[in-house]
Amino acid sequence: MPAIWSGTLTFGLVAIPVRVEPAVHSHKIGFRQIHREDQGRVRNRKVCELELDTEDGPHPLEPGDIGRAYEAADGTLVPVSDQELDDLPLPTAKTVEISGFADLATIPGEQFGTPYFLAPASPAANKPYVLMREALARAGKGAVGKMAFRGSGETLAVIHPQGDVLVLHRLHWPDELRAADDAAPRGDVDVTDDELQAALDYIGVLGDIDMAQMHDDYAAAVRALIDAKTGHGAPSQPSRPEREDAGVTDLMTALQRATEQARADRGEDADVHPIGGERKPAKKTAGKRTTKKTPAKKTATKKTARKRAG
């Protein structure tokens, strides 16, 4: 696997030569733009805008002809070369500097970006690499640091052990994260114990998912379509599941039907795995999820409490 970055990972006073390798690849099927009339390919050619009005017109530019520039507020372009970026006085240009450690659970999910594998760059790096991996695993922490990729500037990253390797996740900077306040429901929301239990029953019957079994049906259908159009197969006509719109006013019926269907799909004797433990009274808070107990449930809860007290 080709490395996209190589440098040094610092762990205290220990320097570990590492390579950064892609951890994922895309299975999406790419399409080309075509001219509908004659099915000729549509080309996106890069040209210089200053040549648009010349007598000979613009000519396509080669990669070596193209540089980069920063556009100032007044429209002025300030050229910046690759060498100038490489010569910036950044310690992270060829080094991942560890600034501290954090529990991965404390990092917001939306802050995580692209994952990469860290690999030792030489046999001499194997021992310090394993030392850092085992220390992070024992501590249950991720190492947070900074590094710089050419063309994309300095980036925040967290390094954590995963099996026999160290995984580096690029992180969004804290000031790049948007507040989620506008995404939360507004006003008081009442959820009864029975409704919550119905939802928990559905989760329990459906059970934990095996992520390795997940696959992209759309990509498979597109591939089958292409195979059929090129004479290598017959197009499949998958049936689309019919879903009944129960509406938000009939949550209990919708959840109970979903639970019954999940149990039928997995076998009539499918177990319901208890989730969430004992029900606890919830306080009503504006804009937050609240749980509303029914009188029958309150009585049952009180009786249970008395028995336990005795």
Coordinates of C-alpha atoms in Angstrom, one line a residue:
M1 CA 0.0 0.0 0.0
P2 CA 1.6 3.3 -1.0
A3 CA 2.3 5.8 1.8
I4 CA 0.8 9.3 1.5
W5 CA 3.0 10.8 4.2
S6 CA 6.2 9.7 6.0
G7 CA 7.9 11.3 8.9
T8 CA 8.5 10.8 12.6
L9 CA 6.0 10.1 15.4
T10 CA 7.2 11.5 18.7
F11 CA 6.3 9.6 21.9
G12 CA 8.0 11.4 24.8
L13 CA 11.7 11.4 23.9
V14 CA 11.2 8.4 21.6
A15 CA 11.2 9.1 17.9
I16 CA 9.3 6.5 15.7
P17 CA 9.8 6.7 11.9
V18 CA 6.3 6.0 10.5
R19 CA 4.4 5.9 7.2
V20 CA 0.8 7.1 6.9
E21 CA -1.2 4.7 4.7
P22 CA -4.9 5.0 3.6
A23 CA -7.2 2.9 5.8
V24 CA -10.2 2.9 3.5
H25 CA -11.0 2.9 -0.2
S26 CA -14.2 3.6 -2.1
H27 CA -16.2 0.9 -3.8
K28 CA -18.5 3.5 -5.6
I29 CA -18.9 3.1 -9.3
G30 CA -17.7 6.1 -11.2
F31 CA -19.5 7.6 -14.2
R32 CA -18.2 9.8 -17.0
Q33 CA -20.1 12.7 -18.5
I34 CA -21.1 12.2 -22.1
H35 CA -22.8 14.2 -24.9
R36 CA -26.3 12.7 -25.1
E37 CA -26.5 13.3 -28.9
D38 CA -23.5 11.2 -30.0
Q39 CA -22.3 9.8 -26.6
G40 CA -18.9 11.4 -26.9
R41 CA -17.0 12.0 -23.7
V42 CA -17.3 15.5 -22.1
R43 CA -13.8 16.8 -21.3
N44 CA -13.0 19.2 -18.5
R45 CA -9.9 20.9 -19.7
K46 CA -8.1 23.4 -17.6
V47 CA -7.2 26.6 -19.4
C48 CA -6.0 30.1 -18.5
E49 CA -8.7 32.7 -18.5
L50 CA -6.4 35.4 -19.8
E51 CA -6.2 33.4 -23.1
L52 CA -10.0 33.2 -23.6
D53 CA -10.1 36.4 -25.6
T54 CA -6.9 35.9 -27.6
E55 CA -6.9 35.3 -31.3
D56 CA -5.8 31.6 -31.0
G57 CA -8.0 31.0 -28.0
P58 CA -7.0 29.1 -24.8
H59 CA -4.8 26.0 -25.0
P60 CA -5.1 23.1 -22.5
L61 CA -2.6 23.4 -19.6
E62 CA -0.4 20.5 -18.5
P63 CA -0.1 19.7 -14.8
G64 CA 3.4 21.3 -14.7
D65 CA 1.9 24.5 -16.0
I66 CA -0.5 24.9 -13.0
G67 CA 0.5 26.4 -9.7
R68 CA -1.5 27.7 -6.7
A69 CA -2.3 31.2 -5.4
Y70 CA -4.2 32.8 -2.6
E71 CA -7.0 35.2 -3.6
A72 CA -7.0 38.3 -1.5
A73 CA -10.2 40.3 -0.7
D74 CA -9.6 42.7 -3.6
G75 CA -9.2 39.8 -6.0
T76 CA -5.4 40.0 -6.2
L77 CA -3.7 36.6 -6.6
V78 CA -0.7 35.8 -4.4
P79 CA 1.3 32.9 -5.9
V80 CA 2.5 30.3 -3.4
S81 CA 4.9 27.5 -4.5
D82 CA 5.2 24.0 -3.2
Q83 CA 8.8 24.8 -2.1
E84 CA 7.6 27.7 0.0
L85 CA 5.1 25.5 1.7
D86 CA 7.7 22.9 2.4
D87 CA 10.0 25.5 3.8
L88 CA 7.5 26.8 6.3
P89 CA 8.9 26.8 9.9
L90 CA 6.5 24.2 11.1
P91 CA 7.8 21.3 13.4
T92 CA 4.8 19.3 12.2
A93 CA 5.9 19.3 8.5
K94 CA 7.7 16.0 9.0
T95 CA 6.7 15.1 12.6
V96 CA 3.6 14.1 14.4
E97 CA 3.9 15.9 17.7
I98 CA 1.9 14.4 20.5
S99 CA 0.4 17.2 22.7
G100 CA -1.5 15.0 25.2
F101 CA -3.9 12.1 25.6
A102 CA -7.7 11.7 25.7
D103 CA -10.4 9.1 26.0
L104 CA -11.8 8.5 22.6
A105 CA -15.3 8.6 24.1
T106 CA -14.8 12.3 25.0
I107 CA -14.1 13.2 21.4
P108 CA -17.4 14.2 19.6
G109 CA -18.3 11.8 16.8
E110 CA -18.6 14.7 14.3
Q111 CA -15.0 15.7 15.0
F112 CA -13.6 12.5 13.5
G113 CA -12.4 12.7 9.9
T114 CA -10.5 10.4 7.6
P115 CA -8.8 7.3 9.1
Y116 CA -5.3 6.2 8.2
F117 CA -3.0 3.3 9.2
L118 CA 0.3 4.2 10.8
A119 CA 3.1 1.7 9.9
P120 CA 6.6 1.5 11.1
A121 CA 8.9 2.9 8.4
S122 CA 11.9 0.6 9.3
P123 CA 12.7 -2.5 11.3
A124 CA 14.3 -0.3 13.9
A125 CA 10.9 1.4 14.5
N126 CA 9.1 -1.9 15.3
K127 CA 9.9 -1.9 19.1
P128 CA 9.0 1.7 19.9
Y129 CA 5.9 1.3 17.7
V130 CA 4.8 -1.7 19.7
L131 CA 5.7 0.0 22.9
M132 CA 3.4 3.0 22.1
R133 CA 0.6 0.7 20.9
E134 CA 0.6 -1.4 24.0
A135 CA 0.9 1.6 26.3
L136 CA -2.1 3.3 24.7
A137 CA -4.1 0.1 24.9
R138 CA -3.2 -0.4 28.5
A139 CA -4.1 3.2 29.4
G140 CA -7.3 3.2 27.3
K141 CA -6.3 6.5 25.7
G142 CA -5.7 8.1 22.3
A143 CA -2.7 10.3 21.6
V144 CA -3.7 13.7 20.3
G145 CA -1.2 15.6 18.1
K146 CA -0.7 17.7 15.1
M147 CA 0.8 17.0 11.6
A148 CA 1.0 18.8 8.3
F149 CA 0.0 17.5 4.9
R150 CA 1.3 19.5 1.9
G151 CA -1.5 21.5 0.4
S152 CA -3.9 21.1 3.3
G153 CA -2.0 22.7 6.1
E154 CA -1.7 21.6 9.6
T155 CA -4.3 19.1 10.9
L156 CA -5.3 17.8 14.3
A157 CA -5.1 14.0 14.7
V158 CA -5.7 11.3 17.3
I159 CA -3.7 8.0 17.3
H160 CA -5.2 4.9 18.9
P161 CA -4.5 1.2 18.9
Q162 CA -6.6 -1.2 16.9
G163 CA -5.5 -4.7 17.1
D164 CA -1.9 -4.9 16.0
V165 CA -1.7 -1.5 14.4
L166 CA -1.9 2.2 15.3
V167 CA -4.7 4.1 13.6
L168 CA -4.5 7.8 12.9
H169 CA -7.8 9.7 12.6
R170 CA -7.7 13.2 11.3
L171 CA -9.8 15.5 13.4
H172 CA -11.6 18.7 12.6
W173 CA -10.4 21.6 14.6
P174 CA -12.7 22.6 17.5
D175 CA -13.6 26.0 15.9
E176 CA -14.7 24.1 12.8
L177 CA -17.5 22.3 14.7
R178 CA -21.0 23.7 14.6
A179 CA -23.3 23.8 17.6
A180 CA -26.0 21.1 17.4
D181 CA -28.6 23.3 19.3
D182 CA -30.7 24.0 16.1
A183 CA -30.9 20.2 15.4
A184 CA -32.5 19.3 18.7
P185 CA -36.3 19.1 19.0
R186 CA -37.9 22.3 20.5
G187 CA -40.4 22.5 23.2
D188 CA -41.6 19.8 25.7
V189 CA -41.7 16.2 24.4
D190 CA -43.5 13.6 26.4
V191 CA -42.6 10.0 26.0
T192 CA -44.4 7.4 28.1
D193 CA -42.8 4.4 29.7
D194 CA -44.9 2.1 27.5
E195 CA -43.6 3.9 24.3
L196 CA -40.0 3.7 25.5
Q197 CA -40.4 0.0 26.4
A198 CA -41.8 -0.7 23.0
A199 CA -38.8 0.9 21.4
L200 CA -36.4 -1.1 23.7
D201 CA -38.3 -4.3 22.8
Y202 CA -37.7 -3.6 19.1
I203 CA -34.0 -2.9 19.7
G204 CA -33.7 -6.1 21.8
V205 CA -35.4 -8.3 19.2
L206 CA -33.4 -6.9 16.3
G207 CA -30.2 -7.4 18.3
D208 CA -26.6 -6.4 17.7
I209 CA -25.5 -6.0 14.1
D210 CA -22.5 -7.7 12.5
M211 CA -21.0 -4.8 10.7
A212 CA -18.9 -7.1 8.5
Q213 CA -22.2 -8.3 6.9
M214 CA -23.2 -4.8 5.8
H215 CA -23.0 -4.1 2.0
D216 CA -23.9 -1.5 -0.5
D217 CA -27.0 -2.7 -2.3
Y218 CA -27.1 0.3 -4.6
A219 CA -23.5 -0.3 -5.9
A220 CA -24.4 -4.0 -6.5
A221 CA -27.5 -3.0 -8.4
V222 CA -25.6 -0.5 -10.5
R223 CA -23.0 -3.1 -11.3
A224 CA -25.7 -5.6 -12.3
L225 CA -27.3 -2.9 -14.5
I226 CA -23.9 -2.3 -16.2
D227 CA -23.3 -6.0 -16.7
A228 CA -26.7 -6.4 -18.3
K229 CA -26.2 -3.5 -20.7
T230 CA -22.8 -4.9 -21.7
G231 CA -24.2 -8.3 -22.3
H232 CA -22.7 -10.0 -19.2
G233 CA -25.8 -10.7 -17.3
A234 CA -29.5 -10.0 -16.8
P235 CA -30.7 -7.0 -14.9
S236 CA -32.2 -7.9 -11.5
Q237 CA -35.5 -6.4 -10.4
P238 CA -35.2 -6.3 -6.6
S239 CA -38.5 -5.8 -4.8
R240 CA -38.8 -2.7 -2.7
P241 CA -40.2 -3.2 0.8
E242 CA -43.6 -1.7 1.3
R243 CA -43.7 0.5 4.4
E244 CA -46.9 1.6 6.1
D245 CA -46.9 5.2 7.2
A246 CA -48.2 4.8 10.8
G247 CA -47.8 8.5 11.6
V248 CA -46.2 10.1 14.6
T249 CA -49.4 9.8 16.6
D250 CA -49.4 6.0 16.6
L251 CA -45.9 5.2 17.8
M252 CA -46.9 2.2 19.9
T253 CA -48.6 0.4 17.0
A254 CA -45.7 1.1 14.7
L255 CA -43.1 -0.1 17.1
Q256 CA -45.1 -3.2 18.1
R257 CA -45.6 -4.2 14.4
A258 CA -41.9 -3.6 13.8
T259 CA -41.0 -5.8 16.8
E260 CA -43.4 -8.6 15.6
Q261 CA -41.9 -8.4 12.1
A262 CA -38.3 -8.5 13.4
R263 CA -39.2 -11.5 15.6
A264 CA -40.8 -13.3 12.6
D265 CA -37.8 -12.6 10.4
R266 CA -35.5 -14.1 13.1
G267 CA -37.8 -16.9 14.1
E268 CA -40.8 -17.0 16.4
D269 CA -38.7 -18.0 19.4
A270 CA -36.4 -15.0 19.1
D271 CA -35.4 -13.7 22.5
V272 CA -35.9 -10.1 23.6
H273 CA -32.7 -8.9 25.1
P274 CA -33.3 -6.6 28.1
I275 CA -31.9 -3.1 27.4
G276 CA -31.6 -0.2 29.7
G277 CA -32.3 -1.9 32.9
E278 CA -35.0 -0.7 35.3
R279 CA -37.1 2.2 34.3
K280 CA -36.3 5.4 36.0
P281 CA -38.5 8.5 36.3
A282 CA -37.4 11.3 34.0
K283 CA -37.6 15.0 34.5
K284 CA -39.3 17.1 31.9
T285 CA -37.0 19.6 30.3
A286 CA -37.8 22.1 27.5
G287 CA -36.4 20.9 24.2
K288 CA -35.1 17.6 25.6
R289 CA -36.4 14.1 25.5
T290 CA -38.7 13.4 28.5
T291 CA -40.3 10.3 29.8
K292 CA -43.8 10.4 31.1
K293 CA -45.0 7.6 33.5
T294 CA -48.5 6.3 33.4
P295 CA -50.3 5.9 36.8
A296 CA -50.2 2.1 36.6
K297 CA -46.4 2.2 36.1
K298 CA -46.0 4.6 39.0
T299 CA -47.9 2.2 41.3
A300 CA -45.9 -0.8 40.2
T301 CA -42.6 1.1 40.8
K302 CA -43.6 2.1 44.3
K303 CA -44.6 -1.5 45.2
T304 CA -41.3 -2.8 43.9
A305 CA -39.5 -0.1 45.9
R306 CA -41.3 -1.2 49.1
K307 CA -40.4 -4.9 48.5
R308 CA -36.8 -4.1 48.1
A309 CA -36.8 -1.9 51.1
G310 CA -38.2 -4.8 53.2

